[in-house]
Coordinates of C-alpha atoms in Angstrom, one line a residue:
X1 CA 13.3 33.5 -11.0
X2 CA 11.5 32.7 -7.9
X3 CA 7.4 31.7 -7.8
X4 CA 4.9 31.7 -5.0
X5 CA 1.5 30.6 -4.7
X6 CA -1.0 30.1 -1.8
X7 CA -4.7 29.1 -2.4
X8 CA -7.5 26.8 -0.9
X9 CA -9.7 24.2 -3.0
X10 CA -12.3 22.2 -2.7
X11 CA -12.4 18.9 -4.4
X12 CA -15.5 17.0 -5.9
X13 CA -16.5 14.1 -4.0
X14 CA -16.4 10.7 -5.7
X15 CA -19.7 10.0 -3.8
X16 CA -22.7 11.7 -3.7
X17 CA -25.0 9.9 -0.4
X18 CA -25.7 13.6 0.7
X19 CA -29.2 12.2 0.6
X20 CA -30.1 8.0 0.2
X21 CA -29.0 6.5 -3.1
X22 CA -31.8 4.4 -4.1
X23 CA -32.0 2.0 -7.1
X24 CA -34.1 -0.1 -8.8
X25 CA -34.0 -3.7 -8.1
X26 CA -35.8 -7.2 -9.1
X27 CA -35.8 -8.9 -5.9
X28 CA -36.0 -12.6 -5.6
X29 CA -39.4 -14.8 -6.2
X30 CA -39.8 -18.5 -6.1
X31 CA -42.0 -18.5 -9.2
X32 CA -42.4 -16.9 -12.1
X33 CA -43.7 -13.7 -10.9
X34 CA -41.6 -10.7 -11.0
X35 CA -41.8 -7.1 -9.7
X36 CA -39.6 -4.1 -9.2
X37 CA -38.6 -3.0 -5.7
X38 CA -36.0 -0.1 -4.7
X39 CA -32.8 -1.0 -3.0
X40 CA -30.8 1.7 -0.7
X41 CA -27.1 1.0 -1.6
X42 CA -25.7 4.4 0.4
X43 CA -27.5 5.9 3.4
X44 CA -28.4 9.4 3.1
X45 CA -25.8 11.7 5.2
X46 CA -26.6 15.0 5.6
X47 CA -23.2 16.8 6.6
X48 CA -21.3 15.4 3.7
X49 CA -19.3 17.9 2.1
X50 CA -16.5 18.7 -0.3
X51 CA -12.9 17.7 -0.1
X52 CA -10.9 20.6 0.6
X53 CA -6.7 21.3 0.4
X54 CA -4.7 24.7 1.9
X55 CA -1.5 24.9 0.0
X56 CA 1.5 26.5 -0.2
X57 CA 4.1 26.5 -2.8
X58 CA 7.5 28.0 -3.2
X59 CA 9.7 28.0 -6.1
X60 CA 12.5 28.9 -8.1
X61 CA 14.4 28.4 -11.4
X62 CA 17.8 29.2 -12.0
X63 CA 20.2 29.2 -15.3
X64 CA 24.0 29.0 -15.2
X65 CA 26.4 29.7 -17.9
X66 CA 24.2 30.4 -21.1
X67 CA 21.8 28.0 -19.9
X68 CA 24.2 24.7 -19.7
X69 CA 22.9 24.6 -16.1
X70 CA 19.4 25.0 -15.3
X71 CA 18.0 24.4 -12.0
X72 CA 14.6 24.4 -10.3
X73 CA 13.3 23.7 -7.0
X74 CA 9.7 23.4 -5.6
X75 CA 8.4 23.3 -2.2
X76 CA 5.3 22.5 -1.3
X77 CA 3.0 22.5 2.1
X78 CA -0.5 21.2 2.0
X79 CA -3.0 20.9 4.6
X80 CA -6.3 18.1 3.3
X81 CA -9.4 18.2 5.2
X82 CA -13.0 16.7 5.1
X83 CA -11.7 14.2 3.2
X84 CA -14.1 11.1 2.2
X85 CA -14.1 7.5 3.6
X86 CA -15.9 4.8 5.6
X87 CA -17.0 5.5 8.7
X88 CA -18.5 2.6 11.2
X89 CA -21.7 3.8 12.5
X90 CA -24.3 1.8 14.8
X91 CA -25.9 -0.1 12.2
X92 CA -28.8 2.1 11.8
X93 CA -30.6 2.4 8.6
X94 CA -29.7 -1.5 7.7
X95 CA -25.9 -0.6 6.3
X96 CA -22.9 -0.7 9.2
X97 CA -20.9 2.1 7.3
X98 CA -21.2 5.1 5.2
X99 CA -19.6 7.5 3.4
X100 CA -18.6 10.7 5.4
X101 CA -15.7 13.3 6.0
X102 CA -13.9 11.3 7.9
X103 CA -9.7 12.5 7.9
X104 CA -7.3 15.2 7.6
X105 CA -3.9 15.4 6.3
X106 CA -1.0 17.0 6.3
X107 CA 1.7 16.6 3.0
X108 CA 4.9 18.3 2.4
X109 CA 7.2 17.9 -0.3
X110 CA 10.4 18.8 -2.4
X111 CA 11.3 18.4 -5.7
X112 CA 14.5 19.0 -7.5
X113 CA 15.1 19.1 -11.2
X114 CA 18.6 19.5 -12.9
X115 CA 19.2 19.4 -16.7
X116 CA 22.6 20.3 -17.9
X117 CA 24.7 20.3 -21.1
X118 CA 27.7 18.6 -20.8
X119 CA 29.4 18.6 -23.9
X120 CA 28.2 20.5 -27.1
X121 CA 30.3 20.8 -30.2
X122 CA 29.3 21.2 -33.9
X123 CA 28.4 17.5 -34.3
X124 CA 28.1 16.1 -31.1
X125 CA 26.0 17.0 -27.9
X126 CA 25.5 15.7 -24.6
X127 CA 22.8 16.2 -22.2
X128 CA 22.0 14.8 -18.7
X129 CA 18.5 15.4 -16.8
X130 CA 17.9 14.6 -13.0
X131 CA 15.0 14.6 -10.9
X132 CA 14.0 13.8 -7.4
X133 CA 11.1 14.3 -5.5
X134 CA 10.8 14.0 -1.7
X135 CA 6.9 13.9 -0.5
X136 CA 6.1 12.5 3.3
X137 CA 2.7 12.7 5.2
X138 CA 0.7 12.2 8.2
X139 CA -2.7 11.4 8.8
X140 CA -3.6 14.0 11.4
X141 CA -7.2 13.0 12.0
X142 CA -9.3 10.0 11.6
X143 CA -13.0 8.9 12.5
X144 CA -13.0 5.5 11.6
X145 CA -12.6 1.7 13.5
X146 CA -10.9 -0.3 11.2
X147 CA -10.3 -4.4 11.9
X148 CA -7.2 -6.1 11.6
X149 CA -7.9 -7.5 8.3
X150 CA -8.3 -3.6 7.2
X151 CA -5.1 -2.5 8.9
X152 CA -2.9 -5.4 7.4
X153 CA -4.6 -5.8 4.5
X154 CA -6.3 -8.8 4.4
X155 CA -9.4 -6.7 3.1
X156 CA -8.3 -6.1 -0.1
X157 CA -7.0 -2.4 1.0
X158 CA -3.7 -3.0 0.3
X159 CA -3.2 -0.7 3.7
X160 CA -4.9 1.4 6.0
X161 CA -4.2 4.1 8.5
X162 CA -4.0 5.6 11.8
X163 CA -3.5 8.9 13.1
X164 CA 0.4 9.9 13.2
X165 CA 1.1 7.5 10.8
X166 CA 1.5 8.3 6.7
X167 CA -1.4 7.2 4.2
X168 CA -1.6 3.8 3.3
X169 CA 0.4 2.6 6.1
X170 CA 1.1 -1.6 6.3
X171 CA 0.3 -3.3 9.9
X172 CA 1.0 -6.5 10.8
X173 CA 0.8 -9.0 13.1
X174 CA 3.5 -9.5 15.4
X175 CA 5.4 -12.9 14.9
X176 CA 6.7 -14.7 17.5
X177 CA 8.7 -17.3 16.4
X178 CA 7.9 -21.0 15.4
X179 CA 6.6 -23.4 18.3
X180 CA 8.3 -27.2 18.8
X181 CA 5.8 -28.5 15.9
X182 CA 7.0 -25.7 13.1
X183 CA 3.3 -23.9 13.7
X184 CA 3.6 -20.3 13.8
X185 CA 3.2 -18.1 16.8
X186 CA 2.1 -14.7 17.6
X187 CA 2.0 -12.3 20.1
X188 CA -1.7 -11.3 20.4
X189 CA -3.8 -8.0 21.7
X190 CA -2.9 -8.9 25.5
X191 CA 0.9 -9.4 24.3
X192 CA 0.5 -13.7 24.7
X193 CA 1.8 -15.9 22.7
X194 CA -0.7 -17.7 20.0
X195 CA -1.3 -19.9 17.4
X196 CA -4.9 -19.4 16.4
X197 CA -6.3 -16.2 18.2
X198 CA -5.8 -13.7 15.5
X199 CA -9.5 -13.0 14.0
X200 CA -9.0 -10.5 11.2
X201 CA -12.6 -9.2 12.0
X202 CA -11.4 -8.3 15.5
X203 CA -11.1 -4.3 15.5
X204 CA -8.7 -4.2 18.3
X205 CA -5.6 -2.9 16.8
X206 CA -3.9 -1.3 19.1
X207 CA -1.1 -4.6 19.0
X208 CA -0.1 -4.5 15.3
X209 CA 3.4 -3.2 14.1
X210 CA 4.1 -0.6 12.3
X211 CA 5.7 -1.9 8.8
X212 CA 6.0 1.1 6.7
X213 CA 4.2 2.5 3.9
X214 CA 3.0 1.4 0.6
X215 CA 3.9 4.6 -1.2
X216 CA 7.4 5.4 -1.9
X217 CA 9.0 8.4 0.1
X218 CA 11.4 9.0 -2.4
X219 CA 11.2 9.1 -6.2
X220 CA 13.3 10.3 -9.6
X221 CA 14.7 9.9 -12.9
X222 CA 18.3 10.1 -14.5
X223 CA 18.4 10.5 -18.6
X224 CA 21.3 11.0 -20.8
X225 CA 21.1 12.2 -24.5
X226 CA 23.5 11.8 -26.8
X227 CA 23.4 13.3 -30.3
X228 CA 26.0 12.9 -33.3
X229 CA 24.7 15.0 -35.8
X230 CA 21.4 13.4 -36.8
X231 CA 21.5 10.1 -34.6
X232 CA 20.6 10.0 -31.2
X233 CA 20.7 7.9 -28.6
X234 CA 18.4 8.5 -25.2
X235 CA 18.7 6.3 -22.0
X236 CA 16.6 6.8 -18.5
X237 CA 16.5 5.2 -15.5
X238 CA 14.0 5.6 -12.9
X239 CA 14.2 4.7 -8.9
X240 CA 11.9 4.9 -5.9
X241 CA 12.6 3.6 -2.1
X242 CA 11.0 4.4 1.0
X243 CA 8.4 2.0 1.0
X244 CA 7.7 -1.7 2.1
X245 CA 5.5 -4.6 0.3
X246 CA 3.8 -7.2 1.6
X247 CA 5.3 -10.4 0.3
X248 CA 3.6 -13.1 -2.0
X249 CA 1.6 -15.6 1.0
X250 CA 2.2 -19.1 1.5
X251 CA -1.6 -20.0 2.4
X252 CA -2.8 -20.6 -0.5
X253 CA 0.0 -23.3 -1.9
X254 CA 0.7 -24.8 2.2
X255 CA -2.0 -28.0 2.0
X256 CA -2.2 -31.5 3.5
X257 CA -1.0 -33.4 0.5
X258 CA 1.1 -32.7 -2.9
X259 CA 1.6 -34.0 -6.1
X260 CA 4.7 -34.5 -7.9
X261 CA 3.6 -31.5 -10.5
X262 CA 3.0 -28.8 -7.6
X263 CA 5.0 -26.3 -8.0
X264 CA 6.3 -24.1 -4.8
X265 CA 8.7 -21.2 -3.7
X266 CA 12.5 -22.1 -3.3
X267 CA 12.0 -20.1 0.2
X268 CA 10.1 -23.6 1.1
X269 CA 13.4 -25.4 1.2
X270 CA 14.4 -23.4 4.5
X271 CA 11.4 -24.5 6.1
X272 CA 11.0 -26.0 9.5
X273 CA 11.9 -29.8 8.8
X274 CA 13.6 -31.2 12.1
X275 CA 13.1 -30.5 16.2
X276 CA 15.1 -28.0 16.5
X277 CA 15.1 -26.5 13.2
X278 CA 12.8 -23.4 14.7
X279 CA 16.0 -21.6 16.3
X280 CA 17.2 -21.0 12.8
X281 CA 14.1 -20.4 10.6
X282 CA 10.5 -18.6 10.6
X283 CA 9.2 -20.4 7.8
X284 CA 6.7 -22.8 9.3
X285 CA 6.5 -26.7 8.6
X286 CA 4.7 -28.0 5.6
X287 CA 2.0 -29.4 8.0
X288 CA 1.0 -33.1 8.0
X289 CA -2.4 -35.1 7.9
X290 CA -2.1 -35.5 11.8
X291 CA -1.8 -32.1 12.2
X292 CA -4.9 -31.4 10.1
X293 CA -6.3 -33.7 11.9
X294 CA -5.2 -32.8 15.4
X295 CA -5.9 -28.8 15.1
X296 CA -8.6 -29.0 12.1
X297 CA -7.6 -27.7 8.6
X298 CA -9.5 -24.4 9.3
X299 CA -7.8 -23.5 12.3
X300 CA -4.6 -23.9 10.4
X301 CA -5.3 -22.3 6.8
X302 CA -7.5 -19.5 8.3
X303 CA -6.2 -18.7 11.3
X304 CA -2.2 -19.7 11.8
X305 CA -1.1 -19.3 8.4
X306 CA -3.4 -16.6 7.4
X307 CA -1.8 -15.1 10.2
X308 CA 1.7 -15.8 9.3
X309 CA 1.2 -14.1 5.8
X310 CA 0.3 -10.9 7.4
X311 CA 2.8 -10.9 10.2
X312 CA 5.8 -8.7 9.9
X313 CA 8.3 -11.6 8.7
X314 CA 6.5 -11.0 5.5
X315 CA 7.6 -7.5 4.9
X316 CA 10.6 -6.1 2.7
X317 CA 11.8 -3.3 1.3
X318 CA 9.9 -2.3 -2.0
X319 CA 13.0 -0.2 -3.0
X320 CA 14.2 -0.8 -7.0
X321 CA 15.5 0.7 -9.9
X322 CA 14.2 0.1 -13.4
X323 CA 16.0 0.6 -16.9
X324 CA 12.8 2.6 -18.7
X325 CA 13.5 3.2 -21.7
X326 CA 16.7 3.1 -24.8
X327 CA 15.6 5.6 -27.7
X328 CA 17.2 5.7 -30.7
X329 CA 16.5 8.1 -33.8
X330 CA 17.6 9.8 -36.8
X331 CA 16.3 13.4 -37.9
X332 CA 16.6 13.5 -41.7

């Protein structure tokens, strides 16, 4: 059998600033007075619209020898536009963003499913089931000025964006090595090398790299059944891979001083110990109280190592498979 189906929808906003959101507050007094005000939390905007999606899909299913083979493939084509997200405006009306139609997309995809019966007798049956799904796209237009704490994720976003580049891409900053001292060292928006000039607030992105995406390219499932009269016995594993995740950061446990109860990562052991040592490492000293002293904690925690843990030595592969689940019944 073969399917096809072509249609255009439009898709329900999550927000609703088409006009000024404005809620009750109870602003501050130094006394015991009290009095109700109204707070704008979303500028009105006036051209905000709905979401909308083109697609196309194509399809078919196909059954071989009495059914012990079945086979179906979808593809898919769909084009996203006026879809909803911050947009950086001049500051006017007190808020420096608001909610607009801000991108369009473009998403295609396949997905393959195969379930077959490979051995069926009066008491005993077994059954496999495959399925993968391909899905990539591209970010084809984007009003927006994200900083560099928004493109490597620093924000909270997890990831950001850019046109010709997939949704929920990962940038980081460009590492450049250790320095003599262990510190690390980056290659900045004029393409010099630095130690402290990376300000996450900066929206000058144009230097980042590339990582990859957050969301996996790539994803299925293989199951086996296996019956014996009323017992059976079901096992599936799933996969993804295509993607990339930002690794755990060393800010936060890097500090002037330890005790003998902190408790590290074993990649600390490869760290920068001796002259030398940053020819065959990139994980930076464990900085001393002169340093502290010399560069100023800040400088180091916010800048140089914050830096570090969103550069792209802090990157890998998210790809893994998982065991999911081992059924067993009995059908009295």
């Amino acid at each position: 059998s073969f399917k096809a189906s072509f249609g255009v929808t439009a898709v329900a906003p999550s927000v609703s600033n088409s006009l000024a959101q404005l809620y009750i507050n109870n602003p501050w007094r130094n006394s015991s007075q009290r009095e109700l005000g109204l707070e704008i939390q979303n500028i009105a905007n006036h051209d905000l619209t709905y979401e909308k999606n083109q697609e196309l899909n194509l399809g078919t299913e196909l059954g071989l020898l009495k059914d012990k083979i079945n086979l179906s493939v979808e593809w898919f084509n769909r084009r996203s536009y006026d879809l909803i997200g911050d947009i950086v405006t001049q500051g006017t009306g007190g808020f420096t963003t608001k909610k607009g139609n801000m991108a369009e997309m473009r998403i295609r995809g396949i997905e393959v499913g195969l379930e077959t019966t490979n051995i069926k007798t009066a008491d005993f049956t077994w059954k496999t089931s495959f399925v993968h799904s391909y899905n990539t796209n591209e970010i084809t237009k984007l009003n927006t000025a994200p900083t560099i704490g928004d493109m490597v994720g620093y924000t909270g976003t997890g990831g950001f964006s850019r046109e010709g580049y997939p949704l929920s891409s990962l940038f980081s900053v460009p590492f450049n090595g250790l320095d003599s001292e262990g510190l690390p060292t980056f290659l900045d928006q004029d393409g010099k090398p630095t130690r402290f000039n990376i300000d996450m607030k900066d929206r000058r992105v144009d230097f980042l790299k590339y990582s990859g995406t957050l969301i996996p390219t790539d994803r299925g499932s293989l199951g086996n059944t296996f019956t014996y009269k009323g017992i059976s016995v079901g096992v599936v594993f799933t996969y993804a891979y295509g993607n990339v995740v930002r690794l755990k950061g060393i800010r936060d446990i890097y500090s002037g001083t330890y005790a003998d109860a902190t408790s590290i990562p074993n990649e600390v052991n490869d760290r920068w110990q001796f002259a030398g040592d940053e020819n065959k490492t990139n994980i930076p000293v464990l900085f001393s109280g002169y340093q502290q002293y010399k560069y100023g904690y800040n400088s180091l925690m916010d800048r140089a190592y914050r830096s570090y843990d969103y550069s792209d030595v802090r990157v890998a592969k998210g790809d893994n498979i998982r065991l999911k689940e081992i059924s067993i019944g009995y059908t009295f």
